[in-house]
Amino acid sequence: MSKIEFGKGDLAKYPFLTEAGQYLKELDYSLAEFDEQSKMHVIERAYERIITALDGNIYRELDDLDTEVVSFLIALIMVRALGVRSVSRKYSLGEARRTEMFLEQELKHESEERMRAILTGIFNDLFSIDVIQENGKFKVKVADYLKRASYFHDNHWKLVNRTVNNGFVYLNSDETVRLIRDELTLYIYDKINKMELRQLPEAIKTKVNELRNRVVKDAEFKRYFTTTKYPPCVEHVLQVLSKGENPPHSARFLLATYMLSIGKTVDEVCNFFEAAPDYNERVTRYQVEHLTGMRGSGTKYTCPSCEKVASDNNCYRTEECDGIVNPVRFGRGRVGSGRAKPESG
Amino acid sequence: MEEQSLNLVKQSFKEFYFKHSDYVETPLRIEEREFGYMQFDNGMVRHLSFKDKGELNVHLVKYIPSDVYCSCAYYINPTAPIQEKIFKGADLIFDIDADELSLTCMKEHEVWICNNCGNVMTLKQNCTKCESVKIEKVSLACDNCIDAAKKEVKKLVSLLHEDLGIQEKEIKIYFSGNHGFHLHVYSKELEQLEAPSRADIADYVAGNNLIPEAVGIRRNSKSVREVISRFPTIDDIGWRGRIARVLMKDNKERPRIVKRILKNGYSQFKEELNRIARESGAHIDPKVTMDIHRVFRLQGTINSKSGLAKVPCNNIDDFDPFTSACVLAEDQVNVHVRYSPKFRLRENSFGPFKEQTIRLPTYAAVYLICKGLATAV
Ligand code: SF4
Ligand SMILES: [Zn+2]
Ligand SMILES: [Zn+2]
């Protein structure tokens, strides 16, 4: 099948498409130009995109092509420069939700040809999922469906509650779009991490600082910066992860169960694993939920004892470990009671 | 098992693996599989790999395992510890066991054995000889059990084929060597799926977790007209059609059925729906299907719970496990049978027996010894 070109107007809606990058090259933007007053509005727009996403909202503006495509790219640069992973994730999710909104509208109202452009250009090219139209409905292969929907929570997504026939699962337009949300998010997240940070113009640097102040003031993010003292074994896993290496299974298990038992949420625990080279959001989330007993057998897993941690070769005992038998007791003395106090902010 | 019985069983297994190595199937992509086996007296050995059938056969004759297993998964390093094997994919597998079907014939052929003293009882109770509480159920499947299991196999095959689009040539059916059947699905598209997706498939074929919303009934549904627009017809595809065909014979009945459902309410319908779905679905063991790292009984090897082999059933209707899977020798041997209901192997009917020493063909003697009902003398 020949590739269907997206029109320029589409790029404002889908600025992550490779065509958008080419368009920029044609325009020959250079970053230095952003110190000029005339470009300030684009930087402001980029900032707005990020803030909207961080507030959990969808950025709905759809102005001219230049503003949308360029502000998207500047936003990627700013988020990359900020270097706070949780912000990168939230921003990616925000952009994915925006895309979802446009896709939903289009799959409901657009012409056959337009629809085909989207199904081919986004679903197939970016995420290798074949979506077939059939009498106003959409259908995808069972395997393509399960790889995604088996990780969604709602019963409504369980295969048994779908119409399934001859190897295909039937979906309406909104459901079809929802299926790729995680991949869209990852795709944008990946774009952020691939952004090159050469010499940033002052105007962008200033805006990044503004963003940093705002984000750090935000109580929710503050927690990520507060360095709590973790036991040496847990610190070690975090170090391995921060070097971008894959810790062994036993170490991941230790990290996850430790963090859950000191009161971290599933989200927070998943965040720790983001840096791992083999990171896969759906699978990680599923596994962490499994540990909490939300999934599968319902068994709640607790943090392994120091003895077990040592036998797995994950113990890095220091003086501060004195006398404890389980990493969760680290820093809380030999005896004591209650759950970990929330970290002070 | 005491020594003399153990020797008899081992000898008969050895002869089988020696003379009939052609029974043992070479699994697809053998070099990417993990093998494991159970020893008669020494526990489980895992993380083995064989590069071809010859290597595997030599191993079987040399070690005479009581049971032989092979991973449903394909690995880069099949012999590494589990975290380092690196999963490449796995066949989709299903396990159907007649013992789990709550059949009424069960009480005619199930007995309880004391793990402590070997006493055989017809009722579930503490041991009448030594008062031990450690008793175990043993069942000698009958033709009715096998027929019931076959029905489940057929339901499963049609769900896999019609709904999930799996070609019949991608499905291999085996008698498990005891009371049931194993289905192996070889599908390039499905082999990549991880455990949660396999759990989803298991629920699909079993009809588990179906919600009333899937057939248009919502918690706050009141208007018959509104519900009818979403309610399935008997011509619908997938579970919706399957449910509709149980609820009614004719689409003209829809308004009446919907009225009844709305009158009785959401919760009651939910129960009814689950009952219908469980009956229309296939009774499988979902844990087997979900577990991608499982080692599963190898095709063509003997099951030590019965001395019968896991063998292919190419034509499920005509398949008779008591003939096809009964692969051990015929030579007569003496055994003491503590108790046995009537059973059939090949063309012969045996029993019932009670505390008697008799001469039986090896295959029947081993069958009773493996079930824990007899000892070699
Ligand atoms: S002693 Fe316990 S807490 Fe300390 S490093 Fe070892 S396992 Fe961790
Ligand atoms: Zn006893
Ligand atoms: Zn029976």
PDB file of N, CA and C and ligand atoms in Angstrom, chain A residues 231-233 306 309 315-317 321 324 327, ligand 1:
ATOM      1  N   PRO A 231      17.725   1.999  52.798  1.00  0.00           N
ATOM      2  CA  PRO A 231      18.764   1.045  53.200  1.00  0.00           C
ATOM      3  C   PRO A 231      19.736   0.787  52.047  1.00  0.00           C
ATOM      4  N   PRO A 232      20.961   0.420  52.375  1.00  0.00           N
ATOM      5  CA  PRO A 232      21.994   0.273  51.350  1.00  0.00           C
ATOM      6  C   PRO A 232      21.602  -0.679  50.214  1.00  0.00           C
ATOM      7  N   CYS A 233      20.882  -1.754  50.534  1.00  0.00           N
ATOM      8  CA  CYS A 233      20.501  -2.692  49.478  1.00  0.00           C
ATOM      9  C   CYS A 233      19.588  -2.015  48.470  1.00  0.00           C
ATOM     10  N   CYS A 306      16.330  -9.507  55.467  1.00  0.00           N
ATOM     11  CA  CYS A 306      17.742  -9.237  55.188  1.00  0.00           C
ATOM     12  C   CYS A 306      18.460 -10.530  54.824  1.00  0.00           C
ATOM     13  N   VAL A 309      17.629 -11.273  51.310  1.00  0.00           N
ATOM     14  CA  VAL A 309      18.300 -10.309  50.437  1.00  0.00           C
ATOM     15  C   VAL A 309      19.771 -10.690  50.303  1.00  0.00           C
ATOM     16  N   CYS A 315      22.594  -7.776  49.325  1.00  0.00           N
ATOM     17  CA  CYS A 315      22.786  -7.048  50.586  1.00  0.00           C
ATOM     18  C   CYS A 315      24.091  -6.266  50.550  1.00  0.00           C
ATOM     19  N   TYR A 316      24.033  -5.001  50.945  1.00  0.00           N
ATOM     20  CA  TYR A 316      25.234  -4.157  51.011  1.00  0.00           C
ATOM     21  C   TYR A 316      25.333  -3.527  52.390  1.00  0.00           C
ATOM     22  N   ARG A 317      25.269  -4.379  53.369  1.00  0.00           N
ATOM     23  CA  ARG A 317      25.199  -4.009  54.770  1.00  0.00           C
ATOM     24  C   ARG A 317      26.205  -2.925  55.180  1.00  0.00           C
ATOM     25  N   CYS A 321      22.817  -0.666  59.350  1.00  0.00           N
ATOM     26  CA  CYS A 321      21.897  -1.795  59.282  1.00  0.00           C
ATOM     27  C   CYS A 321      21.839  -2.559  60.599  1.00  0.00           C
ATOM     28  N   ILE A 324      18.984  -5.027  62.295  1.00  0.00           N
ATOM     29  CA  ILE A 324      17.651  -5.185  61.701  1.00  0.00           C
ATOM     30  C   ILE A 324      17.565  -6.503  60.947  1.00  0.00           C
ATOM     31  N   PRO A 327      14.785  -5.024  55.622  1.00  0.00           N
ATOM     32  CA  PRO A 327      15.117  -3.675  55.141  1.00  0.00           C
ATOM     33  C   PRO A 327      14.085  -2.611  55.530  1.00  0.00           C
TER      34      PRO A 327
HETATM   35  S1  SF4 C   1      21.373  -5.653  56.166  1.00  0.00           S
HETATM   36 FE1  SF4 C   1      19.305  -5.669  55.439  1.00  0.00          FE
HETATM   37  S2  SF4 C   1      18.835  -3.532  55.135  1.00  0.00           S
HETATM   38 FE2  SF4 C   1      21.030  -3.658  55.329  1.00  0.00          FE
HETATM   39  S3  SF4 C   1      21.728  -3.808  53.250  1.00  0.00           S
HETATM   40 FE3  SF4 C   1      21.543  -5.854  53.997  1.00  0.00          FE
HETATM   41  S4  SF4 C   1      19.525  -6.445  53.400  1.00  0.00           S
HETATM   42 FE4  SF4 C   1      19.583  -4.258  53.202  1.00  0.00          FE
END
